[in-house]
Amino acid sequence: MSTLTVFANFFIDTPERFIRVQDSFKSFRDVKAEKWVINVRGRFADQVTTFLMKELGEKLISFRLHSQDGWFFDTRQMLSAIDGDYVFFWLEDHLNMAETFILDSIVEELKENNADYMYYSFWWGGALRQRYQGIPMTPGRHIDWFNHTVDNNPTIQGNAKEGVFLIAVCSIFKSDLFRKIVLTDDPVPKRWPKETPFDFEKCPTDVHWLPLQVALPRQELFASIDDDHVHPGSSLISRGLYPCREQRQTYAVTNKVSIQGRMGNLLAKSYRRILSFFCFQPKKK
C-alpha cells in the first residue's frame, strides 16, 4: 500500500485567501494521507494553523518559516518531515471536484506503475489531455501514463503554442523527485522572485529533467478557483461553481515586490516569449 504526504508552503495574507484555504481543505480532507506537512506565511498564518490543527490533530506537522532566504530555503527545512511514497503539492486556490476514493486509488496506481508525477488540476475540460496527443500511453483505471523523454518532448511542445511545462506545482510527486527539485539549484539564474515557489516548475526546454514517468488523470480532479489564464472560462468562478468575492491577485507575492522581483517577472515573461518564438516553430519538411 502506498503512503501519501500532503505538503504546502503557502502565503495567506487576506481574508479571501483564508476562506479559500479552508474551502480547499474541506474539498479533500478525507484523502488517505498519513501526514500534512504545512508551512504558513502571511498575515493569516495563525488563523490557518489553528484551523488545520483543529481539523487534523496529530496528522498535522506545522511550520512557521518565513526567512529572508526565500521559499526554497524554507522548504528545505521541512524535508525531514516529508516521507512516504508520494507528495501531494497542495495549492490553496484549487478545489477537489472528485470523490476522495478516486484520489486514493490514483495514489495506488502511481506506485504500481512507478510514476514520477501526475498533474491533478487544470483539466481545462479535457484540454490537458490534448497536450499529449500523439504520445502512446498505457491505460489504467483512473490514470494513463507514459515516459516523457527528450525524443518525444518536441511532439508534446508542438501541441500547445505556449509550450507545456515539464513539471508543474499542481501535481502529485514521487517523494524522491520532490526532494530532488527542492534541493537542486535550478534554474540558474532564477526566473522568479525567491519568495515564490514558481522556480519549482520546469519549463519546456528544461530537458535535463527528462526522462520522467508521467501520469495523466482520466477525469477532472481539482480545478482552479479563479485562474482562467490559459483556458478562459475554465475556472470555478467562471463556471459559476464558486462565488466571486474579489478580483484575482497574483499568488504568493507580497505587495512590496522588490526591484529584483519585478525584473525577475519581466525577464520570465520575455523568456517565455523567446521560447515560444524560437522553440515551438513548426518544423520544415
mmCIF file with all atom_site columns, C-alpha atoms in Angstrom, residues 37-231:
data_model
loop_
_atom_site.group_PDB
_atom_site.id
_atom_site.type_symbol
_atom_site.label_atom_id
_atom_site.label_alt_id
_atom_site.label_comp_id
_atom_site.label_asym_id
_atom_site.label_entity_id
_atom_site.label_seq_id
_atom_site.pdbx_PDB_ins_code
_atom_site.Cartn_x
_atom_site.Cartn_y
_atom_site.Cartn_z
_atom_site.occupancy
_atom_site.B_iso_or_equiv
_atom_site.pdbx_formal_charge
_atom_site.auth_seq_id
_atom_site.auth_comp_id
_atom_site.auth_asym_id
_atom_site.auth_atom_id
_atom_site.pdbx_PDB_model_num
ATOM 1   C CA . VAL A 1 37  ? 3.372   18.970 6.362   1.00 0.00 ? 37  VAL A CA 1
ATOM 2   C CA . ILE A 1 38  ? 2.329   22.605 6.175   1.00 0.00 ? 38  ILE A CA 1
ATOM 3   C CA . ASN A 1 39  ? 4.170   25.920 6.396   1.00 0.00 ? 39  ASN A CA 1
ATOM 4   C CA . VAL A 1 40  ? 2.000   29.027 6.517   1.00 0.00 ? 40  VAL A CA 1
ATOM 5   C CA . ARG A 1 41  ? 3.280   32.541 5.904   1.00 0.00 ? 41  ARG A CA 1
ATOM 6   C CA . GLY A 1 42  ? 1.447   35.839 5.820   1.00 0.00 ? 42  GLY A CA 1
ATOM 7   C CA . ARG A 1 43  ? -0.927  37.857 7.980   1.00 0.00 ? 43  ARG A CA 1
ATOM 8   C CA . PHE A 1 44  ? -3.377  34.972 8.483   1.00 0.00 ? 44  PHE A CA 1
ATOM 9   C CA . ALA A 1 45  ? -0.773  32.339 9.383   1.00 0.00 ? 45  ALA A CA 1
ATOM 10  C CA . ASP A 1 46  ? -2.039  31.989 12.966  1.00 0.00 ? 46  ASP A CA 1
ATOM 11  C CA . GLN A 1 47  ? -5.645  31.536 11.878  1.00 0.00 ? 47  GLN A CA 1
ATOM 12  C CA . VAL A 1 48  ? -4.767  28.975 9.201   1.00 0.00 ? 48  VAL A CA 1
ATOM 13  C CA . THR A 1 49  ? -2.570  26.963 11.570  1.00 0.00 ? 49  THR A CA 1
ATOM 14  C CA . THR A 1 50  ? -5.265  26.954 14.259  1.00 0.00 ? 50  THR A CA 1
ATOM 15  C CA . PHE A 1 51  ? -7.864  25.805 11.733  1.00 0.00 ? 51  PHE A CA 1
ATOM 16  C CA . LEU A 1 52  ? -5.676  22.958 10.466  1.00 0.00 ? 52  LEU A CA 1
ATOM 17  C CA . MET A 1 53  ? -4.721  21.853 13.981  1.00 0.00 ? 53  MET A CA 1
ATOM 18  C CA . LYS A 1 54  ? -8.385  21.580 14.889  1.00 0.00 ? 54  LYS A CA 1
ATOM 19  C CA . GLU A 1 55  ? -9.176  19.590 11.740  1.00 0.00 ? 55  GLU A CA 1
ATOM 20  C CA . LEU A 1 56  ? -6.117  17.333 11.521  1.00 0.00 ? 56  LEU A CA 1
ATOM 21  C CA . GLY A 1 57  ? -4.848  16.858 15.049  1.00 0.00 ? 57  GLY A CA 1
ATOM 22  C CA . GLU A 1 58  ? -1.721  14.701 15.160  1.00 0.00 ? 58  GLU A CA 1
ATOM 23  C CA . LYS A 1 59  ? -1.633  14.356 11.371  1.00 0.00 ? 59  LYS A CA 1
ATOM 24  C CA . LEU A 1 60  ? -0.530  17.987 11.096  1.00 0.00 ? 60  LEU A CA 1
ATOM 25  C CA . ILE A 1 61  ? 3.162   18.851 11.175  1.00 0.00 ? 61  ILE A CA 1
ATOM 26  C CA . SER A 1 62  ? 3.144   22.633 11.123  1.00 0.00 ? 62  SER A CA 1
ATOM 27  C CA . PHE A 1 63  ? 5.908   25.125 10.448  1.00 0.00 ? 63  PHE A CA 1
ATOM 28  C CA . ARG A 1 64  ? 6.098   28.895 10.747  1.00 0.00 ? 64  ARG A CA 1
ATOM 29  C CA . LEU A 1 65  ? 9.042   29.621 8.458   1.00 0.00 ? 65  LEU A CA 1
ATOM 30  C CA . HIS A 1 66  ? 9.316   32.940 6.651   1.00 0.00 ? 66  HIS A CA 1
ATOM 31  C CA . SER A 1 67  ? 13.005  33.692 6.266   1.00 0.00 ? 67  SER A CA 1
ATOM 32  C CA . GLN A 1 68  ? 14.602  36.294 4.043   1.00 0.00 ? 68  GLN A CA 1
ATOM 33  C CA . ASP A 1 69  ? 16.266  33.454 2.143   1.00 0.00 ? 69  ASP A CA 1
ATOM 34  C CA . GLY A 1 70  ? 13.048  32.563 0.348   1.00 0.00 ? 70  GLY A CA 1
ATOM 35  C CA . TRP A 1 71  ? 10.620  29.746 -0.407  1.00 0.00 ? 71  TRP A CA 1
ATOM 36  C CA . PHE A 1 72  ? 13.167  27.089 -1.368  1.00 0.00 ? 72  PHE A CA 1
ATOM 37  C CA . PHE A 1 73  ? 15.327  27.687 1.694   1.00 0.00 ? 73  PHE A CA 1
ATOM 38  C CA . ASP A 1 74  ? 12.326  27.384 3.998   1.00 0.00 ? 74  ASP A CA 1
ATOM 39  C CA . THR A 1 75  ? 11.004  24.308 2.199   1.00 0.00 ? 75  THR A CA 1
ATOM 40  C CA . ARG A 1 76  ? 14.356  22.581 2.654   1.00 0.00 ? 76  ARG A CA 1
ATOM 41  C CA . GLN A 1 77  ? 13.894  22.923 6.402   1.00 0.00 ? 77  GLN A CA 1
ATOM 42  C CA . MET A 1 78  ? 10.677  20.900 6.048   1.00 0.00 ? 78  MET A CA 1
ATOM 43  C CA . LEU A 1 79  ? 12.110  17.959 4.115   1.00 0.00 ? 79  LEU A CA 1
ATOM 44  C CA . SER A 1 80  ? 12.951  15.875 7.175   1.00 0.00 ? 80  SER A CA 1
ATOM 45  C CA . ALA A 1 81  ? 9.214   15.676 7.925   1.00 0.00 ? 81  ALA A CA 1
ATOM 46  C CA . ILE A 1 82  ? 8.308   14.572 4.396   1.00 0.00 ? 82  ILE A CA 1
ATOM 47  C CA . ASP A 1 83  ? 8.484   10.848 3.791   1.00 0.00 ? 83  ASP A CA 1
ATOM 48  C CA . GLY A 1 84  ? 6.368   8.115  2.316   1.00 0.00 ? 84  GLY A CA 1
ATOM 49  C CA . ASP A 1 85  ? 5.929   7.249  -1.336  1.00 0.00 ? 85  ASP A CA 1
ATOM 50  C CA . TYR A 1 86  ? 4.253   10.346 -2.778  1.00 0.00 ? 86  TYR A CA 1
ATOM 51  C CA . VAL A 1 87  ? 3.844   14.039 -2.024  1.00 0.00 ? 87  VAL A CA 1
ATOM 52  C CA . PHE A 1 88  ? 0.700   15.996 -2.845  1.00 0.00 ? 88  PHE A CA 1
ATOM 53  C CA . PHE A 1 89  ? 1.707   19.639 -3.517  1.00 0.00 ? 89  PHE A CA 1
ATOM 54  C CA . TRP A 1 90  ? -1.334  21.472 -2.152  1.00 0.00 ? 90  TRP A CA 1
ATOM 55  C CA . LEU A 1 91  ? -2.352  24.812 -3.670  1.00 0.00 ? 91  LEU A CA 1
ATOM 56  C CA . GLU A 1 92  ? -4.926  26.656 -1.599  1.00 0.00 ? 92  GLU A CA 1
ATOM 57  C CA . ASP A 1 93  ? -6.731  28.151 -4.598  1.00 0.00 ? 93  ASP A CA 1
ATOM 58  C CA . HIS A 1 94  ? -7.682  24.779 -6.125  1.00 0.00 ? 94  HIS A CA 1
ATOM 59  C CA . LEU A 1 95  ? -10.706 22.696 -5.075  1.00 0.00 ? 95  LEU A CA 1
ATOM 60  C CA . ASN A 1 96  ? -11.259 18.967 -5.384  1.00 0.00 ? 96  ASN A CA 1
ATOM 61  C CA . MET A 1 97  ? -14.097 18.056 -7.743  1.00 0.00 ? 97  MET A CA 1
ATOM 62  C CA . ALA A 1 98  ? -13.858 14.265 -7.450  1.00 0.00 ? 98  ALA A CA 1
ATOM 63  C CA . GLU A 1 99  ? -14.699 11.632 -4.864  1.00 0.00 ? 99  GLU A CA 1
ATOM 64  C CA . THR A 1 100 ? -11.762 11.230 -2.495  1.00 0.00 ? 100 THR A CA 1
ATOM 65  C CA . PHE A 1 101 ? -11.697 7.462  -3.009  1.00 0.00 ? 101 PHE A CA 1
ATOM 66  C CA . ILE A 1 102 ? -10.628 8.221  -6.593  1.00 0.00 ? 102 ILE A CA 1
ATOM 67  C CA . LEU A 1 103 ? -7.656  10.213 -5.300  1.00 0.00 ? 103 LEU A CA 1
ATOM 68  C CA . ASP A 1 104 ? -6.742  7.321  -3.017  1.00 0.00 ? 104 ASP A CA 1
ATOM 69  C CA . SER A 1 105 ? -6.965  4.870  -5.899  1.00 0.00 ? 105 SER A CA 1
ATOM 70  C CA . ILE A 1 106 ? -4.814  7.125  -8.076  1.00 0.00 ? 106 ILE A CA 1
ATOM 71  C CA . VAL A 1 107 ? -2.031  7.205  -5.497  1.00 0.00 ? 107 VAL A CA 1
ATOM 72  C CA . GLU A 1 108 ? -2.074  3.393  -5.508  1.00 0.00 ? 108 GLU A CA 1
ATOM 73  C CA . GLU A 1 109 ? -1.883  3.342  -9.313  1.00 0.00 ? 109 GLU A CA 1
ATOM 74  C CA . LEU A 1 110 ? 1.011   5.785  -9.303  1.00 0.00 ? 110 LEU A CA 1
ATOM 75  C CA . LYS A 1 111 ? 3.014   3.453  -7.105  1.00 0.00 ? 111 LYS A CA 1
ATOM 76  C CA . GLU A 1 112 ? 2.004   0.330  -9.030  1.00 0.00 ? 112 GLU A CA 1
ATOM 77  C CA . ASN A 1 113 ? 3.318   1.870  -12.238 1.00 0.00 ? 113 ASN A CA 1
ATOM 78  C CA . ASN A 1 114 ? 6.331   3.689  -10.781 1.00 0.00 ? 114 ASN A CA 1
ATOM 79  C CA . ALA A 1 115 ? 5.073   7.088  -11.948 1.00 0.00 ? 115 ALA A CA 1
ATOM 80  C CA . ASP A 1 116 ? 7.217   10.101 -11.111 1.00 0.00 ? 116 ASP A CA 1
ATOM 81  C CA . TYR A 1 117 ? 4.391   12.607 -11.026 1.00 0.00 ? 117 TYR A CA 1
ATOM 82  C CA . MET A 1 118 ? 0.873   13.475 -12.170 1.00 0.00 ? 118 MET A CA 1
ATOM 83  C CA . TYR A 1 119 ? -0.971  16.728 -12.787 1.00 0.00 ? 119 TYR A CA 1
ATOM 84  C CA . TYR A 1 120 ? -4.006  16.867 -10.519 1.00 0.00 ? 120 TYR A CA 1
ATOM 85  C CA . SER A 1 121 ? -5.501  20.155 -11.705 1.00 0.00 ? 121 SER A CA 1
ATOM 86  C CA . PHE A 1 122 ? -6.012  22.357 -14.776 1.00 0.00 ? 122 PHE A CA 1
ATOM 87  C CA . TRP A 1 123 ? -8.100  19.738 -16.566 1.00 0.00 ? 123 TRP A CA 1
ATOM 88  C CA . TRP A 1 124 ? -9.495  22.501 -18.804 1.00 0.00 ? 124 TRP A CA 1
ATOM 89  C CA . GLY A 1 125 ? -12.454 20.457 -19.992 1.00 0.00 ? 125 GLY A CA 1
ATOM 90  C CA . GLY A 1 126 ? -10.131 17.738 -21.253 1.00 0.00 ? 126 GLY A CA 1
ATOM 91  C CA . ALA A 1 127 ? -7.667  20.089 -22.950 1.00 0.00 ? 127 ALA A CA 1
ATOM 92  C CA . LEU A 1 128 ? -4.943  18.886 -20.582 1.00 0.00 ? 128 LEU A CA 1
ATOM 93  C CA . ARG A 1 129 ? -5.022  15.511 -22.304 1.00 0.00 ? 129 ARG A CA 1
ATOM 94  C CA . GLN A 1 130 ? -4.915  17.107 -25.751 1.00 0.00 ? 130 GLN A CA 1
ATOM 95  C CA . ARG A 1 131 ? -1.468  18.478 -24.956 1.00 0.00 ? 131 ARG A CA 1
ATOM 96  C CA . TYR A 1 132 ? -0.182  14.918 -25.148 1.00 0.00 ? 132 TYR A CA 1
ATOM 97  C CA . GLN A 1 133 ? -1.770  13.920 -28.448 1.00 0.00 ? 133 GLN A CA 1
ATOM 98  C CA . GLY A 1 134 ? 0.440   11.640 -30.478 1.00 0.00 ? 134 GLY A CA 1
ATOM 99  C CA . ILE A 1 135 ? 2.099   10.133 -27.406 1.00 0.00 ? 135 ILE A CA 1
ATOM 100 C CA . PRO A 1 136 ? 1.382   6.414  -26.840 1.00 0.00 ? 136 PRO A CA 1
ATOM 101 C CA . MET A 1 137 ? 0.124   5.786  -23.311 1.00 0.00 ? 137 MET A CA 1
ATOM 102 C CA . THR A 1 138 ? -0.524  2.787  -21.114 1.00 0.00 ? 138 THR A CA 1
ATOM 103 C CA . PRO A 1 139 ? -4.139  2.860  -19.887 1.00 0.00 ? 139 PRO A CA 1
ATOM 104 C CA . GLY A 1 140 ? -5.088  2.363  -16.250 1.00 0.00 ? 140 GLY A CA 1
ATOM 105 C CA . ARG A 1 141 ? -8.209  2.584  -14.110 1.00 0.00 ? 141 ARG A CA 1
ATOM 106 C CA . HIS A 1 142 ? -8.107  6.288  -13.275 1.00 0.00 ? 142 HIS A CA 1
ATOM 107 C CA . ILE A 1 143 ? -4.862  7.327  -14.962 1.00 0.00 ? 143 ILE A CA 1
ATOM 108 C CA . ASP A 1 144 ? -2.846  6.741  -18.115 1.00 0.00 ? 144 ASP A CA 1
ATOM 109 C CA . TRP A 1 145 ? 0.933   7.009  -18.137 1.00 0.00 ? 145 TRP A CA 1
ATOM 110 C CA . PHE A 1 146 ? 3.881   7.381  -20.480 1.00 0.00 ? 146 PHE A CA 1
ATOM 111 C CA . ASN A 1 147 ? 7.600   8.044  -20.474 1.00 0.00 ? 147 ASN A CA 1
ATOM 112 C CA . HIS A 1 148 ? 8.303   11.728 -21.193 1.00 0.00 ? 148 HIS A CA 1
ATOM 113 C CA . THR A 1 149 ? 11.676  11.793 -22.952 1.00 0.00 ? 149 THR A CA 1
ATOM 114 C CA . VAL A 1 150 ? 13.909  14.205 -24.801 1.00 0.00 ? 150 VAL A CA 1
ATOM 115 C CA . ASP A 1 151 ? 12.864  12.449 -28.017 1.00 0.00 ? 151 ASP A CA 1
ATOM 116 C CA . ASN A 1 152 ? 9.095   12.874 -27.619 1.00 0.00 ? 152 ASN A CA 1
ATOM 117 C CA . ASN A 1 153 ? 9.254   16.295 -25.961 1.00 0.00 ? 153 ASN A CA 1
ATOM 118 C CA . PRO A 1 154 ? 9.069   18.192 -29.313 1.00 0.00 ? 154 PRO A CA 1
ATOM 119 C CA . THR A 1 155 ? 5.790   16.410 -30.115 1.00 0.00 ? 155 THR A CA 1
ATOM 120 C CA . ILE A 1 156 ? 4.322   17.418 -26.758 1.00 0.00 ? 156 ILE A CA 1
ATOM 121 C CA . GLN A 1 157 ? 5.518   21.013 -27.040 1.00 0.00 ? 157 GLN A CA 1
ATOM 122 C CA . GLY A 1 158 ? 4.064   21.264 -30.534 1.00 0.00 ? 158 GLY A CA 1
ATOM 123 C CA . ASN A 1 159 ? 0.582   20.592 -29.153 1.00 0.00 ? 159 ASN A CA 1
ATOM 124 C CA . ALA A 1 160 ? 0.408   23.903 -27.251 1.00 0.00 ? 160 ALA A CA 1
ATOM 125 C CA . LYS A 1 161 ? 1.504   27.281 -28.581 1.00 0.00 ? 161 LYS A CA 1
ATOM 126 C CA . GLU A 1 162 ? 2.638   28.410 -25.133 1.00 0.00 ? 162 GLU A CA 1
ATOM 127 C CA . GLY A 1 163 ? 4.513   25.153 -24.543 1.00 0.00 ? 163 GLY A CA 1
ATOM 128 C CA . VAL A 1 164 ? 3.977   22.506 -21.881 1.00 0.00 ? 164 VAL A CA 1
ATOM 129 C CA . PHE A 1 165 ? 5.813   22.654 -18.571 1.00 0.00 ? 165 PHE A CA 1
ATOM 130 C CA . LEU A 1 166 ? 7.799   19.509 -17.868 1.00 0.00 ? 166 LEU A CA 1
ATOM 131 C CA . ILE A 1 167 ? 6.985   19.807 -14.159 1.00 0.00 ? 167 ILE A CA 1
ATOM 132 C CA . ALA A 1 168 ? 4.172   21.839 -12.590 1.00 0.00 ? 168 ALA A CA 1
ATOM 133 C CA . VAL A 1 169 ? 3.451   22.525 -8.940  1.00 0.00 ? 169 VAL A CA 1
ATOM 134 C CA . CYS A 1 170 ? -0.164  21.316 -9.020  1.00 0.00 ? 170 CYS A CA 1
ATOM 135 C CA . SER A 1 171 ? 0.935   17.700 -9.074  1.00 0.00 ? 171 SER A CA 1
ATOM 136 C CA . ILE A 1 172 ? 1.439   14.559 -7.030  1.00 0.00 ? 172 ILE A CA 1
ATOM 137 C CA . PHE A 1 173 ? 5.150   13.706 -6.916  1.00 0.00 ? 173 PHE A CA 1
ATOM 138 C CA . LYS A 1 174 ? 7.199   10.676 -6.100  1.00 0.00 ? 174 LYS A CA 1
ATOM 139 C CA . SER A 1 175 ? 8.945   11.705 -2.888  1.00 0.00 ? 175 SER A CA 1
ATOM 140 C CA . ASP A 1 176 ? 12.422  11.294 -4.358  1.00 0.00 ? 176 ASP A CA 1
ATOM 141 C CA . LEU A 1 177 ? 11.581  13.616 -7.252  1.00 0.00 ? 177 LEU A CA 1
ATOM 142 C CA . PHE A 1 178 ? 10.005  16.203 -4.963  1.00 0.00 ? 178 PHE A CA 1
ATOM 143 C CA . ARG A 1 179 ? 13.098  16.179 -2.765  1.00 0.00 ? 179 ARG A CA 1
ATOM 144 C CA . LYS A 1 180 ? 15.426  16.439 -5.772  1.00 0.00 ? 180 LYS A CA 1
ATOM 145 C CA . ILE A 1 181 ? 13.593  19.501 -7.123  1.00 0.00 ? 181 ILE A CA 1
ATOM 146 C CA . VAL A 1 182 ? 13.695  21.265 -3.766  1.00 0.00 ? 182 VAL A CA 1
ATOM 147 C CA . LEU A 1 183 ? 17.395  20.541 -3.217  1.00 0.00 ? 183 LEU A CA 1
ATOM 148 C CA . THR A 1 184 ? 18.631  21.271 -6.752  1.00 0.00 ? 184 THR A CA 1
ATOM 149 C CA . ASP A 1 185 ? 19.726  24.826 -7.502  1.00 0.00 ? 185 ASP A CA 1
ATOM 150 C CA . ASP A 1 186 ? 17.836  25.057 -10.775 1.00 0.00 ? 186 ASP A CA 1
ATOM 151 C CA . PRO A 1 187 ? 17.316  27.177 -12.813 1.00 0.00 ? 187 PRO A CA 1
ATOM 152 C CA . VAL A 1 188 ? 20.353  29.436 -12.763 1.00 0.00 ? 188 VAL A CA 1
ATOM 153 C CA . PRO A 1 189 ? 19.783  32.353 -12.935 1.00 0.00 ? 189 PRO A CA 1
ATOM 154 C CA . LYS A 1 190 ? 16.423  32.354 -11.185 1.00 0.00 ? 190 LYS A CA 1
ATOM 155 C CA . ARG A 1 191 ? 13.364  33.255 -13.219 1.00 0.00 ? 191 ARG A CA 1
ATOM 156 C CA . TRP A 1 192 ? 11.159  34.336 -10.357 1.00 0.00 ? 192 TRP A CA 1
ATOM 157 C CA . PRO A 1 193 ? 11.494  36.177 -7.022  1.00 0.00 ? 193 PRO A CA 1
ATOM 158 C CA . LYS A 1 194 ? 12.873  33.929 -4.271  1.00 0.00 ? 194 LYS A CA 1
ATOM 159 C CA . GLU A 1 195 ? 9.740   34.476 -2.147  1.00 0.00 ? 195 GLU A CA 1
ATOM 160 C CA . THR A 1 196 ? 7.675   32.461 -4.639  1.00 0.00 ? 196 THR A CA 1
ATOM 161 C CA . PRO A 1 197 ? 7.617   28.732 -5.488  1.00 0.00 ? 197 PRO A CA 1
ATOM 162 C CA . PHE A 1 198 ? 7.477   29.266 -9.247  1.00 0.00 ? 198 PHE A CA 1
ATOM 163 C CA . ASP A 1 199 ? 11.034  28.085 -9.974  1.00 0.00 ? 199 ASP A CA 1
ATOM 164 C CA . PHE A 1 200 ? 9.875   24.672 -8.740  1.00 0.00 ? 200 PHE A CA 1
ATOM 165 C CA . GLU A 1 201 ? 8.225   24.354 -12.148 1.00 0.00 ? 201 GLU A CA 1
ATOM 166 C CA . LYS A 1 202 ? 10.345  23.303 -15.096 1.00 0.00 ? 202 LYS A CA 1
ATOM 167 C CA . CYS A 1 203 ? 9.960   24.996 -18.468 1.00 0.00 ? 203 CYS A CA 1
ATOM 168 C CA . PRO A 1 204 ? 9.528   23.238 -21.833 1.00 0.00 ? 204 PRO A CA 1
ATOM 169 C CA . THR A 1 205 ? 13.259  23.442 -22.577 1.00 0.00 ? 205 THR A CA 1
ATOM 170 C CA . ASP A 1 206 ? 14.477  22.197 -19.167 1.00 0.00 ? 206 ASP A CA 1
ATOM 171 C CA . VAL A 1 207 ? 15.053  18.790 -20.744 1.00 0.00 ? 207 VAL A CA 1
ATOM 172 C CA . HIS A 1 208 ? 17.851  17.894 -18.318 1.00 0.00 ? 208 HIS A CA 1
ATOM 173 C CA . TRP A 1 209 ? 14.967  16.821 -16.024 1.00 0.00 ? 209 TRP A CA 1
ATOM 174 C CA . LEU A 1 210 ? 13.906  14.153 -18.509 1.00 0.00 ? 210 LEU A CA 1
ATOM 175 C CA . PRO A 1 211 ? 13.093  11.303 -18.707 1.00 0.00 ? 211 PRO A CA 1
ATOM 176 C CA . LEU A 1 212 ? 10.098  11.264 -16.384 1.00 0.00 ? 212 LEU A CA 1
ATOM 177 C CA . GLN A 1 213 ? 7.367   8.674  -15.984 1.00 0.00 ? 213 GLN A CA 1
ATOM 178 C CA . VAL A 1 214 ? 4.307   10.935 -16.232 1.00 0.00 ? 214 VAL A CA 1
ATOM 179 C CA . ALA A 1 215 ? 0.701   10.065 -15.394 1.00 0.00 ? 215 ALA A CA 1
ATOM 180 C CA . LEU A 1 216 ? -2.401  11.892 -16.560 1.00 0.00 ? 216 LEU A CA 1
ATOM 181 C CA . PRO A 1 217 ? -5.839  11.665 -14.930 1.00 0.00 ? 217 PRO A CA 1
ATOM 182 C CA . ARG A 1 218 ? -8.746  10.333 -16.967 1.00 0.00 ? 218 ARG A CA 1
ATOM 183 C CA . GLN A 1 219 ? -11.172 12.862 -15.482 1.00 0.00 ? 219 GLN A CA 1
ATOM 184 C CA . GLU A 1 220 ? -11.198 16.248 -13.791 1.00 0.00 ? 220 GLU A CA 1
ATOM 185 C CA . LEU A 1 221 ? -9.862  16.028 -10.248 1.00 0.00 ? 221 LEU A CA 1
ATOM 186 C CA . PHE A 1 222 ? -9.142  19.553 -8.993  1.00 0.00 ? 222 PHE A CA 1
ATOM 187 C CA . ALA A 1 223 ? -9.951  22.917 -10.556 1.00 0.00 ? 223 ALA A CA 1
ATOM 188 C CA . SER A 1 224 ? -8.618  26.419 -10.036 1.00 0.00 ? 224 SER A CA 1
ATOM 189 C CA . ILE A 1 225 ? -10.908 28.837 -8.270  1.00 0.00 ? 225 ILE A CA 1
ATOM 190 C CA . ASP A 1 226 ? -10.043 31.846 -10.424 1.00 0.00 ? 226 ASP A CA 1
ATOM 191 C CA . ASP A 1 227 ? -7.251  31.092 -12.926 1.00 0.00 ? 227 ASP A CA 1
ATOM 192 C CA . ASP A 1 228 ? -8.538  31.446 -16.496 1.00 0.00 ? 228 ASP A CA 1
ATOM 193 C CA . HIS A 1 229 ? -5.182  32.414 -17.993 1.00 0.00 ? 229 HIS A CA 1
ATOM 194 C CA . VAL A 1 230 ? -4.641  29.502 -20.379 1.00 0.00 ? 230 VAL A CA 1
ATOM 195 C CA . HIS A 1 231 ? -8.261  28.486 -20.985 1.00 0.00 ? 231 HIS A CA 1
#
